[in-house]
Coordinates of C-alpha atoms in Angstrom, one line a residue:
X1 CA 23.1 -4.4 19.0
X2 CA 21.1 -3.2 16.3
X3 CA 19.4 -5.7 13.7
X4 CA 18.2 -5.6 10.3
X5 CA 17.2 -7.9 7.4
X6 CA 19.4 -7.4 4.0
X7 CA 19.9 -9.7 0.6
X8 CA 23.0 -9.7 -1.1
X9 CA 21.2 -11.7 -4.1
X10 CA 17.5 -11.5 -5.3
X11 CA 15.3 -14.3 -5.5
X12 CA 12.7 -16.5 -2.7
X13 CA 13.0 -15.8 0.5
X14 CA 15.1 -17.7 1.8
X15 CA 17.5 -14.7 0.6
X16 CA 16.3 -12.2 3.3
X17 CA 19.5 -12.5 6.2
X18 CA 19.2 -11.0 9.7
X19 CA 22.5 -9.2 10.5
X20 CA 23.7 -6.9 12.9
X21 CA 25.5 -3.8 12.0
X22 CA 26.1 -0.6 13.4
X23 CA 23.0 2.2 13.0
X24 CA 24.0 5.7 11.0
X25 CA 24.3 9.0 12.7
X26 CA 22.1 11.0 11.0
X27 CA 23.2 13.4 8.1
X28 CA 22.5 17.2 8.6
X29 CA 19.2 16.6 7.3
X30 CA 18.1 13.2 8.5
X31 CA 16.7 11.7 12.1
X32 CA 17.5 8.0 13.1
X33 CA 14.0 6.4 14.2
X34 CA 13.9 3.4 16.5
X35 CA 11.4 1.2 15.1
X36 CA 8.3 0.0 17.2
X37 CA 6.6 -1.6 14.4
X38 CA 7.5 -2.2 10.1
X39 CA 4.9 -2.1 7.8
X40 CA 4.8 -5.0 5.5
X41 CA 3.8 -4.0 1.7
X42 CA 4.0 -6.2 -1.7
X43 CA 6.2 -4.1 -3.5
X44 CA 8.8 -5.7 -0.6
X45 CA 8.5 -8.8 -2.7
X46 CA 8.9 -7.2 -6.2
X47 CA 12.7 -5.8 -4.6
X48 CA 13.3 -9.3 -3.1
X49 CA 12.5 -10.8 -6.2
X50 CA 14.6 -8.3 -8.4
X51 CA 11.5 -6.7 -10.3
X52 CA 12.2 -3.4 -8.8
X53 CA 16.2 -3.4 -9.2
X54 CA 18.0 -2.0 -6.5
X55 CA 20.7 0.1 -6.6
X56 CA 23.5 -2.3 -5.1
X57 CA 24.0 -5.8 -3.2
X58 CA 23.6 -6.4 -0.7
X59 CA 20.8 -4.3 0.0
X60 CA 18.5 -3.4 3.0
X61 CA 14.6 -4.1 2.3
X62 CA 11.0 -1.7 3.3
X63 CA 10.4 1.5 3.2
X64 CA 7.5 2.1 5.7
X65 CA 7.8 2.0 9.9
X66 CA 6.7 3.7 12.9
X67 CA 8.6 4.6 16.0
X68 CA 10.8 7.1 18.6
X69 CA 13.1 9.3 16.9
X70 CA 16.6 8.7 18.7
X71 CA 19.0 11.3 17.2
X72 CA 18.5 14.3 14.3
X73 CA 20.7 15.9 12.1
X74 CA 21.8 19.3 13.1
X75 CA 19.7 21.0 10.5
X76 CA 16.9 19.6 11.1
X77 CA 14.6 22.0 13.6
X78 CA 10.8 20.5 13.1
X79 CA 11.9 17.2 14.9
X80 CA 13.5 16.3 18.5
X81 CA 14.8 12.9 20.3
X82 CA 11.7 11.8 22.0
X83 CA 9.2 12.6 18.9
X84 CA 6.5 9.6 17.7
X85 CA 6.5 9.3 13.7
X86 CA 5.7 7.5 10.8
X87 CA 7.1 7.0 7.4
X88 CA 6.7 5.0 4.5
X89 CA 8.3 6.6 1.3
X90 CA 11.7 5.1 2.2
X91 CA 14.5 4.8 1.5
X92 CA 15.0 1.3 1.3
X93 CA 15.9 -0.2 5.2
X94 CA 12.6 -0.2 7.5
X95 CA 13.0 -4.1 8.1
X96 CA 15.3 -3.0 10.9
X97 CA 15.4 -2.2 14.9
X98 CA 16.9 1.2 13.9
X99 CA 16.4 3.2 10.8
X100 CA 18.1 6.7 9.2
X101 CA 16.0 8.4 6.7
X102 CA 15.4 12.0 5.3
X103 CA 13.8 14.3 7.7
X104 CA 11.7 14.6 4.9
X105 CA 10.1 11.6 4.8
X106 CA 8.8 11.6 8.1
X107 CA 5.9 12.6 9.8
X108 CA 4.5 13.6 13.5
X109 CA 2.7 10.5 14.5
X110 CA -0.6 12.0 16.7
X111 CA -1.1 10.2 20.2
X112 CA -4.3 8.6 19.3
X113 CA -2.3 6.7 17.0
X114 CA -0.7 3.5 18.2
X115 CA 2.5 2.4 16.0
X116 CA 1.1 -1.0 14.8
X117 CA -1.5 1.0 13.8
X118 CA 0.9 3.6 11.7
X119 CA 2.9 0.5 10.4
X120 CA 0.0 -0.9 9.0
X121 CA -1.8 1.9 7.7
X122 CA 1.0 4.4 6.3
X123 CA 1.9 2.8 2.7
X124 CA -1.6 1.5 2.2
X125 CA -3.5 4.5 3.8
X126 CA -1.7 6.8 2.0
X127 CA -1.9 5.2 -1.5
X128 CA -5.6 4.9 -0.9
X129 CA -5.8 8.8 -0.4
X130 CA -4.2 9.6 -3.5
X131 CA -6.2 6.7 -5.4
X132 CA -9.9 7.9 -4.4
X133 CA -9.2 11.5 -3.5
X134 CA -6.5 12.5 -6.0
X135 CA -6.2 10.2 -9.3
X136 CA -10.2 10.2 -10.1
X137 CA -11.9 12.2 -7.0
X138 CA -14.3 9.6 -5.9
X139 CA -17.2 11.3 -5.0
X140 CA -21.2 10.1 -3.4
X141 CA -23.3 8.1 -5.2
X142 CA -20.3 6.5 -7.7
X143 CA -19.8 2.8 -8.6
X144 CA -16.5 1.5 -8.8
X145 CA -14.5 -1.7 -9.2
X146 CA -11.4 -2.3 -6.7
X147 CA -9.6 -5.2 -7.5
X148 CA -7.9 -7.5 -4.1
X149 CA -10.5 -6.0 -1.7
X150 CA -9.9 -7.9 1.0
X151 CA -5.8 -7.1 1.2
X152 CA -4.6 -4.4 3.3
X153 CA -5.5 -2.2 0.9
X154 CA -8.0 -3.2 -0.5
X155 CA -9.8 -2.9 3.2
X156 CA -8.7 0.4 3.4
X157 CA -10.5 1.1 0.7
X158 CA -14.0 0.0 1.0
X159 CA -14.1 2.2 4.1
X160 CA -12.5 5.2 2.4
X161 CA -15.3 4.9 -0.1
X162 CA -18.2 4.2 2.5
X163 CA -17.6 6.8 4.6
X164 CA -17.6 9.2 0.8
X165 CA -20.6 7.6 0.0
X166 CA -19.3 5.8 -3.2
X167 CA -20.5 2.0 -3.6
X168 CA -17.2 -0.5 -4.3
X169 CA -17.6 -3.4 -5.8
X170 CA -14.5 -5.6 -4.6
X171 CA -12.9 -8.9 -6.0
X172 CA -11.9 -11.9 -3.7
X173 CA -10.8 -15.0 -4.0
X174 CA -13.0 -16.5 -1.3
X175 CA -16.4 -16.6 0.4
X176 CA -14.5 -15.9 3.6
X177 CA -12.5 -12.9 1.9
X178 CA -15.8 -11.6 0.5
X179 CA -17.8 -11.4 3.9
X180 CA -14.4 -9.4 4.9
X181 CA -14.9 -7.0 2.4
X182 CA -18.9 -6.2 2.9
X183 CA -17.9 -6.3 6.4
X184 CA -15.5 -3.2 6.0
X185 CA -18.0 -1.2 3.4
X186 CA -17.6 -3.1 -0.1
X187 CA -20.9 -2.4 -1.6
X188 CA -20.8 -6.0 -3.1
X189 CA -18.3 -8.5 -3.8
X190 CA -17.1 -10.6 -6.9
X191 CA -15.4 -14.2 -6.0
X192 CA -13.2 -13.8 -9.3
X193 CA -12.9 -17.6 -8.4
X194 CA -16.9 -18.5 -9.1
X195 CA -18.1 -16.0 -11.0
X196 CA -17.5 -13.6 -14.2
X197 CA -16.2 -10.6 -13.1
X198 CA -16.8 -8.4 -16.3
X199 CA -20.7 -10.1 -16.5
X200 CA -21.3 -9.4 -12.7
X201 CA -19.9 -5.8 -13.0
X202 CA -22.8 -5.3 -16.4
X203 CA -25.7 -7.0 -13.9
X204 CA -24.7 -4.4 -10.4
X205 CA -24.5 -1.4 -12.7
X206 CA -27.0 -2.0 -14.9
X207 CA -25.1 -1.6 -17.8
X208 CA -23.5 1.0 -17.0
X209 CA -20.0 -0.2 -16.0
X210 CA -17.5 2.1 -13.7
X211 CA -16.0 4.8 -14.5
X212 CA -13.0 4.2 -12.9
X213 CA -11.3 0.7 -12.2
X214 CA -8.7 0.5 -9.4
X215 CA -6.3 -2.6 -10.4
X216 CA -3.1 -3.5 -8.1
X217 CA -3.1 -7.3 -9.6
X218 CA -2.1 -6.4 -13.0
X219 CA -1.0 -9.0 -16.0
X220 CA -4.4 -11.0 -14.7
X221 CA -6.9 -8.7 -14.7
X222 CA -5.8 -6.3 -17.6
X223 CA -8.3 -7.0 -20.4
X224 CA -11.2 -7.8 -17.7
X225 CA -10.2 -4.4 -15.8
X226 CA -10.8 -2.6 -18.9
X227 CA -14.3 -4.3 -19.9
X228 CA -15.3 -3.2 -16.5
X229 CA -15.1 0.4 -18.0
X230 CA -17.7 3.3 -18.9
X231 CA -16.8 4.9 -22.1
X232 CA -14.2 7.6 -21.4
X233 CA -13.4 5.4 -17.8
X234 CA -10.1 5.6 -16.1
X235 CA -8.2 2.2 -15.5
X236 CA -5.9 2.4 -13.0
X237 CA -3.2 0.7 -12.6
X238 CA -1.3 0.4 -9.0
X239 CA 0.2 -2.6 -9.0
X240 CA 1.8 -5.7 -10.5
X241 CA 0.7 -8.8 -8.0
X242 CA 0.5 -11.2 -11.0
X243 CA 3.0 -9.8 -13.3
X244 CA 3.5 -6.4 -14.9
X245 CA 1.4 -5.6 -17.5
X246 CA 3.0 -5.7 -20.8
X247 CA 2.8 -5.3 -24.9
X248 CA -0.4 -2.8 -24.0
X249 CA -2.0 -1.8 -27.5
X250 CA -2.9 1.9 -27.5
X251 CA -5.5 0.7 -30.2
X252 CA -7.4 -1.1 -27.5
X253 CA -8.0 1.9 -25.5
X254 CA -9.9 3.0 -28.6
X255 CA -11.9 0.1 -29.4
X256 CA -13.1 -0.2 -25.9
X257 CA -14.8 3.4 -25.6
X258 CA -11.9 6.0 -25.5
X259 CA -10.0 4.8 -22.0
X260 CA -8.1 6.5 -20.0
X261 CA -5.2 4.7 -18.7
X262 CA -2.5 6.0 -15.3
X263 CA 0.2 4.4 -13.5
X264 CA 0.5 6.3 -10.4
X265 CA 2.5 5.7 -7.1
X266 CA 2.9 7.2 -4.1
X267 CA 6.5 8.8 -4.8
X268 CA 4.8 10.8 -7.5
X269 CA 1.8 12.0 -5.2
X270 CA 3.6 12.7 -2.5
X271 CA 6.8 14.4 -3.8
X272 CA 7.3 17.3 -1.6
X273 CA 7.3 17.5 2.4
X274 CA 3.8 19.7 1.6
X275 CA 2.1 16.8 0.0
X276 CA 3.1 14.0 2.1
X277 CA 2.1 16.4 5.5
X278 CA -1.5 17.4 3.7
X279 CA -2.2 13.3 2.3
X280 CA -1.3 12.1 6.0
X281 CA -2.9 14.4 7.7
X282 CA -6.2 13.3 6.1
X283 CA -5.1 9.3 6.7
X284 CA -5.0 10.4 10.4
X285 CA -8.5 12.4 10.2
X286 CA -10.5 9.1 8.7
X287 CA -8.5 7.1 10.9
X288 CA -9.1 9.2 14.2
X289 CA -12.9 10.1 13.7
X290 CA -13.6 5.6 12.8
X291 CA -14.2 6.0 9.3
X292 CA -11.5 3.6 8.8
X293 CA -10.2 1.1 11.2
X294 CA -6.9 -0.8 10.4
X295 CA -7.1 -4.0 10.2
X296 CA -4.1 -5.9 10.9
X297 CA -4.3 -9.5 9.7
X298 CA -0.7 -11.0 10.6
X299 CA 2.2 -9.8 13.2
X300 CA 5.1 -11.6 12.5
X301 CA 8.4 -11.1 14.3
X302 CA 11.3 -9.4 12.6
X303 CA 12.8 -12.4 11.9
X304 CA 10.3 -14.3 10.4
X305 CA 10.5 -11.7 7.2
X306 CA 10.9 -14.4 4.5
X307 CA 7.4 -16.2 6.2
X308 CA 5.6 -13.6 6.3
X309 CA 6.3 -12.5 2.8
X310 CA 5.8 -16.1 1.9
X311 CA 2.1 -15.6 3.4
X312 CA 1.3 -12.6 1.7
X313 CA 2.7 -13.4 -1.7
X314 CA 0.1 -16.3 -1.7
X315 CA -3.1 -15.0 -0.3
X316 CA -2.9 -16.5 2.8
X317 CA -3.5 -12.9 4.5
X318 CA -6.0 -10.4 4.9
X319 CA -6.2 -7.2 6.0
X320 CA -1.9 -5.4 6.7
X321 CA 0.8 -7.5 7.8
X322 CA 3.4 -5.9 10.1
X323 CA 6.6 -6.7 11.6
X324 CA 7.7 -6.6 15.3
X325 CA 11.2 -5.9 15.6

């Protein structure tokens, strides 16, 4: 019998339930994937927790897997039974042995590809691609700040930019965290714990500051994300791990040298098939050729959902955390 993991209230997570329940047949336009592996991404927690409202209770939970498609819709022609995939755009349902989703959503996974690999890398790769190579076009020879380096991410990350020749300069909370981080390409590291992150930025640049800050943490690091700026620099703002931000001042953006401020996600840069097939095919590229290698820090089994969110909601993991259903 199939199994998944729902919540019929938000809140900890002790509300995440295994259940069994019968799998879909797949509309005209969907496939029904058998999962191998279920990536495990914060945003997860903001559903759980009720930040990102759902649209009814109870409700299913992830949007990112990898697996063996087991039936398609009758429209659909670029798929078969038998095919390897990936997804991680949704909708809503991944923390389950069996999944139905849009054709759409769902990509040819290439052999040299393994599926814990895919789980872990999909949600984060991807967002990584459209934060370096699409938001502000990280290019040789820049200097930038990343905030949570040493997440799955954040890992991701300080490859992506070594292997384009850029120079991150990652946060962590640890000494442990920051050897992590070099180890994977961060140019250097701040331990936001010991030192003054807006004073360390000023001494590695030389004054100059970034010209683009990449910030997933959020109500924390707001203010010090935007003294980390160039005049005319681009804060970006990816993610809410502290709180969302709130009561922003346009006014500030002003006094502190003419900012530029976005808050992009993956839905809005990878909105049609097109764009999701061109961003993944260039996570599989850096992934195939070892410019980035996917770190996976935690496996947890499929029933363990509400520990291992526990554990990533309090920094007790580095690198991507997957599921095993």
């Amino acid at each position: 019998m199939a199994k998944r993991i729902e919540f019929a209230e938000t809140g900890g997570p002790e509300v995440l339930k295994m259940h069994e329940f019968e799998p879909e047949a797949p509309g005209p336009r969907e496939v029904r994937v058998t999962n191998w592996a279920i990536g495990l991404n914060f945003i997860d927690i903001y559903v759980r927790t009720g930040l990102y409202p759902v649209n009814e209770l109870p409700s299913g939970l992830g949007t990112e897997g990898a697996g063996v498609i087991e039936a398609v819709g009758e429209e659909v022609k670029e798929f078969r039974e038998g095919d390897r995939v990936a997804y991680a755009t949704g909708p809503l349902g991944a923390y389950a042995t069996h999944h139905t989703l849009p054709a759409d959503n769902v990509v040819m996974l290439p052999d040299s590809i393994g599926f814990d690999q895919a789980a872990a890398a999909m949600l984060k790769g991807l967002t990584v691609q459209y934060l370096l190579r699409q938001v502000y076009q990280v290019k040789s020879g820049d200097t930038f700040l990343f905030h949570a380096a040493a997440g799955g991410v954040g890992l991701i990350a300080c490859q992506w930019a070594r292997s384009l020749g850029a120079r991150l300069i990652g946060t962590v909370s640890t000494p442990e965290k920051a050897e992590l981080a070099r180890k994977n390409g961060a140019w250097a590291t701040i331990n936001y714990s010991e030192e003054n992150v807006v004073e360390r930025v000023r001494e590695l640049t030389d004054g100059q500051m970034c010209p683009v800050v990449y910030d997933s943490v959020g109500r924390d690091t707001w203010e010090r994300s935007l003294d980390c700026l160039a005049p005319r620099g681009l804060m970006v703002s990816f993610g809410n791990a502290s709180g969302p931000v709130e009561g922003v001042n346009l006014a500030t953006l002003n006094k502190k040298g003419s900012l530029f401020v976005t808050r992009p996600s993956l839905a809005g840069y990878a909105d049609t098939r097109e764009r999701l097939e061109a961003i993944s095919q260039e996570l599989f590229q850096v992934i195939a050729n070892d410019s980035v290698h996917v770190n996976i820090g935690c496996r947890f089994r499929l029933d363990e959902a509400g520990e291992a969110q526990e554990n990533v909601a309090s920094r007790r993991t580095s690198g991507s955390t997957i599921l095993i259903p």
